[in-house]
PDB file of N, CA and C in Angstrom:
ATOM      1  N   GLN I1080     -21.374 -20.641  -7.109  1.00 54.00           N
ATOM      2  CA  GLN I1080     -21.226 -19.537  -6.304  1.00 54.00           C
ATOM      3  C   GLN I1080     -21.628 -18.313  -6.987  1.00 54.00           C
ATOM      4  N   SER I1081     -22.476 -17.398  -6.417  1.00 54.00           N
ATOM      5  CA  SER I1081     -22.876 -16.227  -7.273  1.00 54.00           C
ATOM      6  C   SER I1081     -21.671 -15.202  -6.862  1.00 54.00           C
ATOM      7  N   THR I1082     -21.523 -14.392  -7.816  1.00 47.00           N
ATOM      8  CA  THR I1082     -20.588 -13.373  -7.723  1.00 47.00           C
ATOM      9  C   THR I1082     -21.248 -11.948  -7.487  1.00 47.00           C
ATOM     10  N   ARG I1083     -22.555 -12.052  -7.139  1.00 66.00           N
ATOM     11  CA  ARG I1083     -23.268 -10.727  -6.795  1.00 66.00           C
ATOM     12  C   ARG I1083     -22.920 -10.199  -5.579  1.00 66.00           C
ATOM     13  N   HIS I1084     -22.638  -8.917  -5.680  1.00 80.00           N
ATOM     14  CA  HIS I1084     -22.272  -8.060  -4.319  1.00 80.00           C
ATOM     15  C   HIS I1084     -20.838  -8.438  -3.850  1.00 80.00           C
ATOM     16  N   GLN I1085     -19.991  -9.048  -4.808  1.00 83.00           N
ATOM     17  CA  GLN I1085     -18.597  -9.195  -4.357  1.00 83.00           C
ATOM     18  C   GLN I1085     -17.833  -8.090  -5.106  1.00 83.00           C
ATOM     19  N   PRO I1086     -16.757  -7.618  -4.417  1.00 85.00           N
ATOM     20  CA  PRO I1086     -15.844  -6.708  -5.056  1.00 85.00           C
ATOM     21  C   PRO I1086     -15.255  -7.232  -6.288  1.00 85.00           C
ATOM     22  N   LEU I1087     -15.023  -6.250  -7.322  1.00 88.00           N
ATOM     23  CA  LEU I1087     -14.570  -6.650  -8.578  1.00 88.00           C
ATOM     24  C   LEU I1087     -13.195  -7.470  -8.499  1.00 88.00           C
ATOM     25  N   GLY I1088     -12.287  -7.005  -7.523  1.00 88.00           N
ATOM     26  CA  GLY I1088     -11.082  -7.685  -7.311  1.00 88.00           C
ATOM     27  C   GLY I1088     -11.211  -9.096  -6.926  1.00 88.00           C
ATOM     28  N   GLN I1089     -12.303  -9.355  -5.937  1.00 88.00           N
ATOM     29  CA  GLN I1089     -12.513 -10.910  -5.516  1.00 88.00           C
ATOM     30  C   GLN I1089     -12.976 -11.671  -6.837  1.00 88.00           C
ATOM     31  N   ILE I1090     -13.760 -11.102  -7.585  1.00 92.00           N
ATOM     32  CA  ILE I1090     -14.121 -11.910  -8.745  1.00 92.00           C
ATOM     33  C   ILE I1090     -13.144 -12.109  -9.696  1.00 92.00           C
ATOM     34  N   LEU I1091     -12.121 -11.208  -9.966  1.00 93.00           N
ATOM     35  CA  LEU I1091     -11.042 -11.456 -10.748  1.00 93.00           C
ATOM     36  C   LEU I1091     -10.100 -12.532 -10.279  1.00 93.00           C
ATOM     37  N   LEU I1092      -9.954 -12.484  -8.894  1.00 93.00           N
ATOM     38  CA  LEU I1092      -9.152 -13.526  -8.114  1.00 93.00           C
ATOM     39  C   LEU I1092      -9.754 -14.832  -8.253  1.00 93.00           C
ATOM     40  N   ASP I1093     -11.034 -14.936  -8.000  1.00 94.00           N
ATOM     41  CA  ASP I1093     -11.721 -16.248  -8.285  1.00 94.00           C
ATOM     42  C   ASP I1093     -11.718 -16.853  -9.582  1.00 94.00           C
ATOM     43  N   LYS I1094     -11.653 -16.185 -10.564  1.00 96.00           N
ATOM     44  CA  LYS I1094     -11.655 -16.542 -11.882  1.00 96.00           C
ATOM     45  C   LYS I1094     -10.130 -16.792 -12.491  1.00 96.00           C
ATOM     46  N   GLY I1095      -9.300 -16.364 -11.644  1.00 95.00           N
ATOM     47  CA  GLY I1095      -7.946 -16.539 -11.942  1.00 95.00           C
ATOM     48  C   GLY I1095      -7.299 -15.463 -12.961  1.00 95.00           C
ATOM     49  N   TYR I1096      -8.009 -14.448 -13.133  1.00 96.00           N
ATOM     50  CA  TYR I1096      -7.727 -13.407 -14.184  1.00 96.00           C
ATOM     51  C   TYR I1096      -6.636 -12.414 -13.664  1.00 96.00           C
ATOM     52  N   VAL I1097      -6.410 -12.413 -12.336  1.00 94.00           N
ATOM     53  CA  VAL I1097      -5.237 -11.420 -11.824  1.00 94.00           C
ATOM     54  C   VAL I1097      -4.608 -12.126 -10.649  1.00 94.00           C
ATOM     55  N   ASP I1098      -3.308 -11.912 -10.471  1.00 94.00           N
ATOM     56  CA  ASP I1098      -2.510 -12.345  -9.504  1.00 94.00           C
ATOM     57  C   ASP I1098      -2.786 -11.576  -8.187  1.00 94.00           C
ATOM     58  N   PRO I1099      -2.879 -12.305  -7.084  1.00 92.00           N
ATOM     59  CA  PRO I1099      -3.249 -11.548  -5.761  1.00 92.00           C
ATOM     60  C   PRO I1099      -2.172 -10.517  -5.414  1.00 92.00           C
ATOM     61  N   GLY I1100      -0.905 -10.621  -5.777  1.00 91.00           N
ATOM     62  CA  GLY I1100       0.005  -9.545  -5.488  1.00 91.00           C
ATOM     63  C   GLY I1100      -0.079  -8.553  -6.221  1.00 91.00           C
ATOM     64  N   ARG I1101      -0.485  -8.649  -7.612  1.00 93.00           N
ATOM     65  CA  ARG I1101      -0.727  -7.463  -8.508  1.00 93.00           C
ATOM     66  C   ARG I1101      -2.065  -6.761  -8.009  1.00 93.00           C
ATOM     67  N   LEU I1102      -3.028  -7.385  -7.598  1.00 92.00           N
ATOM     68  CA  LEU I1102      -4.273  -6.941  -7.132  1.00 92.00           C
ATOM     69  C   LEU I1102      -3.948  -5.972  -5.886  1.00 92.00           C
ATOM     70  N   ASP I1103      -3.147  -6.564  -5.008  1.00 90.00           N
ATOM     71  CA  ASP I1103      -2.868  -5.779  -3.753  1.00 90.00           C
ATOM     72  C   ASP I1103      -2.170  -4.467  -4.089  1.00 90.00           C
ATOM     73  N   ASP I1104      -1.148  -4.597  -5.069  1.00 91.00           N
ATOM     74  CA  ASP I1104      -0.376  -3.476  -5.378  1.00 91.00           C
ATOM     75  C   ASP I1104      -1.141  -2.453  -5.975  1.00 91.00           C
ATOM     76  N   SER I1105      -2.155  -2.724  -6.867  1.00 91.00           N
ATOM     77  CA  SER I1105      -3.088  -1.932  -7.572  1.00 91.00           C
ATOM     78  C   SER I1105      -4.060  -1.289  -6.457  1.00 91.00           C
ATOM     79  N   LEU I1106      -4.545  -1.937  -5.439  1.00 89.00           N
ATOM     80  CA  LEU I1106      -5.500  -1.321  -4.554  1.00 89.00           C
ATOM     81  C   LEU I1106      -4.663  -0.356  -3.705  1.00 89.00           C
ATOM     82  N   VAL I1107      -3.511  -0.738  -3.155  1.00 89.00           N
ATOM     83  CA  VAL I1107      -2.618   0.144  -2.347  1.00 89.00           C
ATOM     84  C   VAL I1107      -2.418   1.496  -3.324  1.00 89.00           C
ATOM     85  N   ARG I1108      -2.049   1.394  -4.488  1.00 92.00           N
ATOM     86  CA  ARG I1108      -1.873   2.554  -5.360  1.00 92.00           C
ATOM     87  C   ARG I1108      -3.141   3.274  -5.385  1.00 92.00           C
ATOM     88  N   GLN I1109      -4.350   2.863  -5.672  1.00 92.00           N
ATOM     89  CA  GLN I1109      -5.627   3.540  -5.695  1.00 92.00           C
ATOM     90  C   GLN I1109      -5.882   4.250  -4.473  1.00 92.00           C
ATOM     91  N   ILE I1110      -5.549   3.598  -3.254  1.00 90.00           N
ATOM     92  CA  ILE I1110      -5.832   4.255  -2.018  1.00 90.00           C
ATOM     93  C   ILE I1110      -4.917   5.410  -1.762  1.00 90.00           C
ATOM     94  N   LYS I1111      -3.815   5.201  -2.100  1.00 92.00           N
ATOM     95  CA  LYS I1111      -2.747   6.308  -1.982  1.00 92.00           C
ATOM     96  C   LYS I1111      -3.131   7.465  -2.871  1.00 92.00           C
ATOM     97  N   GLU I1112      -3.649   7.307  -4.084  1.00 93.00           N
ATOM     98  CA  GLU I1112      -3.970   8.310  -5.090  1.00 93.00           C
ATOM     99  C   GLU I1112      -5.212   8.984  -4.434  1.00 93.00           C
ATOM    100  N   ALA I1113      -6.217   8.207  -3.804  1.00 93.00           N
ATOM    101  CA  ALA I1113      -7.154   8.900  -3.193  1.00 93.00           C
ATOM    102  C   ALA I1113      -6.899   9.852  -2.072  1.00 93.00           C
ATOM    103  N   LEU I1114      -5.932   9.342  -1.296  1.00 92.00           N
ATOM    104  CA  LEU I1114      -5.459  10.067  -0.017  1.00 92.00           C
ATOM    105  C   LEU I1114      -4.717  11.373  -0.591  1.00 92.00           C
ATOM    106  N   PHE I1115      -3.937  11.210  -1.480  1.00 94.00           N
ATOM    107  CA  PHE I1115      -3.138  12.358  -2.133  1.00 94.00           C
ATOM    108  C   PHE I1115      -4.054  13.456  -2.668  1.00 94.00           C
ATOM    109  N   SER I1116      -4.963  12.914  -3.316  1.00 93.00           N
ATOM    110  CA  SER I1116      -5.999  13.825  -4.026  1.00 93.00           C
ATOM    111  C   SER I1116      -6.691  14.615  -2.690  1.00 93.00           C
ATOM    112  N   ALA I1117      -7.039  13.950  -1.789  1.00 92.00           N
ATOM    113  CA  ALA I1117      -7.667  14.710  -0.647  1.00 92.00           C
ATOM    114  C   ALA I1117      -6.667  15.689   0.090  1.00 92.00           C
ATOM    115  N   LEU I1118      -5.541  15.312   0.118  1.00 91.00           N
ATOM    116  CA  LEU I1118      -4.517  16.279   0.731  1.00 91.00           C
ATOM    117  C   LEU I1118      -4.404  17.612  -0.172  1.00 91.00           C
ATOM    118  N   ALA I1119      -4.832  17.471  -1.342  1.00 90.00           N
ATOM    119  CA  ALA I1119      -4.668  18.675  -2.201  1.00 90.00           C
ATOM    120  C   ALA I1119      -5.866  19.631  -2.108  1.00 90.00           C
ATOM    121  N   TRP I1120      -6.777  19.164  -1.332  1.00 90.00           N
ATOM    122  CA  TRP I1120      -8.023  20.128  -1.174  1.00 90.00           C
ATOM    123  C   TRP I1120      -7.580  21.293  -0.531  1.00 90.00           C
ATOM    124  N   ARG I1121      -8.340  22.411  -0.945  1.00 89.00           N
ATOM    125  CA  ARG I1121      -8.077  23.645  -0.139  1.00 89.00           C
ATOM    126  C   ARG I1121      -9.190  23.918   0.810  1.00 89.00           C
ATOM    127  N   GLN I1122     -10.297  23.347   0.696  1.00 94.00           N
ATOM    128  CA  GLN I1122     -11.319  23.377   1.687  1.00 94.00           C
ATOM    129  C   GLN I1122     -11.977  21.976   1.922  1.00 94.00           C
ATOM    130  N   GLY I1123     -12.729  21.845   2.889  1.00 90.00           N
ATOM    131  CA  GLY I1123     -13.411  20.597   3.014  1.00 90.00           C
ATOM    132  C   GLY I1123     -13.552  20.374   4.659  1.00 90.00           C
ATOM    133  N   THR I1124     -14.239  19.209   4.798  1.00 90.00           N
ATOM    134  CA  THR I1124     -14.404  18.909   6.278  1.00 90.00           C
ATOM    135  C   THR I1124     -14.037  17.467   6.513  1.00 90.00           C
ATOM    136  N   PHE I1125     -13.683  17.079   7.570  1.00 85.00           N
ATOM    137  CA  PHE I1125     -13.342  15.795   7.951  1.00 85.00           C
ATOM    138  C   PHE I1125     -14.108  15.208   9.196  1.00 85.00           C
ATOM    139  N   ALA I1126     -14.601  14.054   9.098  1.00 89.00           N
ATOM    140  CA  ALA I1126     -15.440  13.531  10.326  1.00 89.00           C
ATOM    141  C   ALA I1126     -14.781  12.216  10.824  1.00 89.00           C
ATOM    142  N   TYR I1127     -14.630  12.023  12.056  1.00 88.00           N
ATOM    143  CA  TYR I1127     -14.044  10.844  12.543  1.00 88.00           C
ATOM    144  C   TYR I1127     -15.238  10.266  13.611  1.00 88.00           C
ATOM    145  N   TYR I1128     -15.403   8.910  13.425  1.00 93.00           N
ATOM    146  CA  TYR I1128     -16.352   8.367  14.173  1.00 93.00           C
ATOM    147  C   TYR I1128     -15.820   7.248  14.883  1.00 93.00           C
ATOM    148  N   PRO I1129     -15.493   7.370  16.255  1.00 94.00           N
ATOM    149  CA  PRO I1129     -14.882   6.435  17.186  1.00 94.00           C
ATOM    150  C   PRO I1129     -15.578   5.195  17.202  1.00 94.00           C
ATOM    151  N   GLY I1130     -15.022   4.007  17.085  1.00 94.00           N
ATOM    152  CA  GLY I1130     -15.652   2.765  17.295  1.00 94.00           C
ATOM    153  C   GLY I1130     -16.126   2.216  15.819  1.00 94.00           C
ATOM    154  N   GLU I1131     -16.377   3.114  14.934  1.00 92.00           N
ATOM    155  CA  GLU I1131     -16.917   2.649  13.607  1.00 92.00           C
ATOM    156  C   GLU I1131     -15.792   1.848  12.877  1.00 92.00           C
ATOM    157  N   LEU I1132     -16.136   0.598  12.456  1.00 89.00           N
ATOM    158  CA  LEU I1132     -15.216  -0.162  11.660  1.00 89.00           C
ATOM    159  C   LEU I1132     -15.544  -0.263  10.289  1.00 89.00           C
ATOM    160  N   PRO I1133     -14.459  -0.471   9.481  1.00 84.00           N
ATOM    161  CA  PRO I1133     -14.672  -0.625   7.988  1.00 84.00           C
ATOM    162  C   PRO I1133     -15.468  -1.828   7.759  1.00 84.00           C
ATOM    163  N   PRO I1134     -15.888  -1.812   6.462  1.00 81.00           N
ATOM    164  CA  PRO I1134     -16.687  -3.073   6.009  1.00 81.00           C
ATOM    165  C   PRO I1134     -15.838  -4.167   5.990  1.00 81.00           C
ATOM    166  N   PRO I1135     -16.338  -5.435   6.032  1.00 78.00           N
ATOM    167  CA  PRO I1135     -15.375  -6.540   6.134  1.00 78.00           C
ATOM    168  C   PRO I1135     -14.522  -6.651   4.901  1.00 78.00           C
ATOM    169  N   ALA I1136     -15.019  -6.169   3.683  1.00 72.00           N
ATOM    170  CA  ALA I1136     -14.294  -6.436   2.426  1.00 72.00           C
ATOM    171  C   ALA I1136     -13.331  -5.281   2.185  1.00 72.00           C
ATOM    172  N   ALA I1137     -13.246  -4.353   3.123  1.00 76.00           N
ATOM    173  CA  ALA I1137     -12.283  -3.152   2.901  1.00 76.00           C
ATOM    174  C   ALA I1137     -10.949  -3.633   2.948  1.00 76.00           C
ATOM    175  N   THR I1138     -10.039  -2.990   2.193  1.00 76.00           N
ATOM    176  CA  THR I1138      -8.664  -3.259   1.986  1.00 76.00           C
ATOM    177  C   THR I1138      -8.030  -2.424   3.118  1.00 76.00           C
ATOM    178  N   HIS I1139      -7.114  -3.091   3.837  1.00 78.00           N
ATOM    179  CA  HIS I1139      -6.328  -2.479   4.846  1.00 78.00           C
ATOM    180  C   HIS I1139      -4.941  -2.135   4.436  1.00 78.00           C
ATOM    181  N   LEU I1140      -4.483  -0.975   4.797  1.00 80.00           N
ATOM    182  CA  LEU I1140      -3.133  -0.633   4.436  1.00 80.00           C
ATOM    183  C   LEU I1140      -2.268  -0.967   5.707  1.00 80.00           C
ATOM    184  N   GLN I1141      -1.098  -1.562   5.434  1.00 86.00           N
ATOM    185  CA  GLN I1141      -0.137  -1.908   6.596  1.00 86.00           C
ATOM    186  C   GLN I1141       0.907  -0.745   6.471  1.00 86.00           C
ATOM    187  N   GLU I1142       0.487   0.419   6.536  1.00 88.00           N
ATOM    188  CA  GLU I1142       1.470   1.573   6.259  1.00 88.00           C
ATOM    189  C   GLU I1142       1.341   2.616   7.522  1.00 88.00           C
ATOM    190  N   ARG I1143       2.466   3.261   7.937  1.00 91.00           N
ATOM    191  CA  ARG I1143       2.345   4.244   8.952  1.00 91.00           C
ATOM    192  C   ARG I1143       1.725   5.520   8.429  1.00 91.00           C
ATOM    193  N   VAL I1144       0.880   6.050   9.184  1.00 90.00           N
ATOM    194  CA  VAL I1144       0.210   7.241   8.753  1.00 90.00           C
ATOM    195  C   VAL I1144       1.217   8.415   8.496  1.00 90.00           C
ATOM    196  N   ASP I1145       2.172   8.628   9.306  1.00 93.00           N
ATOM    197  CA  ASP I1145       3.259   9.534   9.213  1.00 93.00           C
ATOM    198  C   ASP I1145       3.964   9.564   7.805  1.00 93.00           C
ATOM    199  N   HIS I1146       4.120   8.327   7.402  1.00 95.00           N
ATOM    200  CA  HIS I1146       4.958   7.905   6.084  1.00 95.00           C
ATOM    201  C   HIS I1146       3.940   8.248   4.876  1.00 95.00           C
ATOM    202  N   LEU I1147       2.659   7.866   5.002  1.00 93.00           N
ATOM    203  CA  LEU I1147       1.731   8.154   3.993  1.00 93.00           C
ATOM    204  C   LEU I1147       1.586   9.674   3.796  1.00 93.00           C
ATOM    205  N   LEU I1148       1.657  10.559   4.865  1.00 94.00           N
ATOM    206  CA  LEU I1148       1.449  11.914   4.921  1.00 94.00           C
ATOM    207  C   LEU I1148       2.719  12.468   4.208  1.00 94.00           C
ATOM    208  N   LEU I1149       3.850  11.966   4.699  1.00 96.00           N
ATOM    209  CA  LEU I1149       5.134  12.594   3.969  1.00 96.00           C
ATOM    210  C   LEU I1149       5.201  12.256   2.641  1.00 96.00           C
ATOM    211  N   GLU I1150       4.798  10.966   2.229  1.00 95.00           N
ATOM    212  CA  GLU I1150       4.760  10.589   0.730  1.00 95.00           C
ATOM    213  C   GLU I1150       3.672  11.533   0.042  1.00 95.00           C
ATOM    214  N   GLY I1151       2.619  11.697   0.566  1.00 94.00           N
ATOM    215  CA  GLY I1151       1.549  12.703   0.050  1.00 94.00           C
ATOM    216  C   GLY I1151       2.212  14.109  -0.147  1.00 94.00           C
ATOM    217  N   MET I1152       2.893  14.618   0.713  1.00 94.00           N
ATOM    218  CA  MET I1152       3.436  15.921   0.692  1.00 94.00           C
ATOM    219  C   MET I1152       4.468  16.041  -0.451  1.00 94.00           C
ATOM    220  N   VAL I1153       5.220  14.876  -0.481  1.00 94.00           N
ATOM    221  CA  VAL I1153       6.307  14.955  -1.549  1.00 94.00           C
ATOM    222  C   VAL I1153       5.776  14.857  -2.972  1.00 94.00           C
ATOM    223  N   TYR I1154       4.648  14.090  -3.019  1.00 91.00           N
ATOM    224  CA  TYR I1154       3.902  14.010  -4.318  1.00 91.00           C
ATOM    225  C   TYR I1154       3.264  15.297  -4.703  1.00 91.00           C
ATOM    226  N   LEU I1155       2.681  16.032  -3.707  1.00 91.00           N
ATOM    227  CA  LEU I1155       1.881  17.290  -3.972  1.00 91.00           C
ATOM    228  C   LEU I1155       3.086  18.390  -4.378  1.00 91.00           C
ATOM    229  N   ASP I1156       4.314  18.321  -3.684  1.00 92.00           N
ATOM    230  CA  ASP I1156       5.372  19.191  -4.197  1.00 92.00           C
ATOM    231  C   ASP I1156       5.897  18.968  -5.451  1.00 92.00           C
ATOM    232  N   SER I1157       5.908  17.592  -5.921  1.00 91.00           N
ATOM    233  CA  SER I1157       6.260  17.323  -7.321  1.00 91.00           C
ATOM    234  C   SER I1157       5.370  17.839  -8.273  1.00 91.00           C
ATOM    235  N   LEU I1158       4.079  17.921  -8.011  1.00 87.00           N
ATOM    236  CA  LEU I1158       3.125  18.437  -8.931  1.00 87.00           C
ATOM    237  C   LEU I1158       3.242  19.953  -9.080  1.00 87.00           C
ATOM    238  N   ALA I1159       3.589  20.650  -7.996  1.00 85.00           N
ATOM    239  CA  ALA I1159       3.773  22.102  -7.873  1.00 85.00           C
ATOM    240  C   ALA I1159       5.060  22.495  -8.657  1.00 85.00           C
ATOM    241  N   SER I1160       6.033  21.747  -8.715  1.00 76.00           N
ATOM    242  CA  SER I1160       7.317  22.100  -9.318  1.00 76.00           C
ATOM    243  C   SER I1160       7.172  22.164 -10.781  1.00 76.00           C
ATOM    244  N   PRO I1161       7.930  23.292 -11.449  1.00 73.00           N
ATOM    245  CA  PRO I1161       7.776  23.335 -12.860  1.00 73.00           C
ATOM    246  C   PRO I1161       8.718  22.355 -13.414  1.00 73.00           C
TER     247      PRO I1161
END
């Protein structure tokens, strides 16, 4: 099977280099870091496209949006505290 155009995480799983649970934890952490970084922006735009679905290989978070936003605000407050 060709590994061409497969996500790195899938290749690592297929070769047995990483445990599925650890990969999931790492992906969730990366997604949260990206969200928290976006929450820190002072300017920017946001676009919502109704009906548009994520690509099949996209990682889905099973988290409530309000919890993610609260966690993001706590994270940003911790960065601002001396």
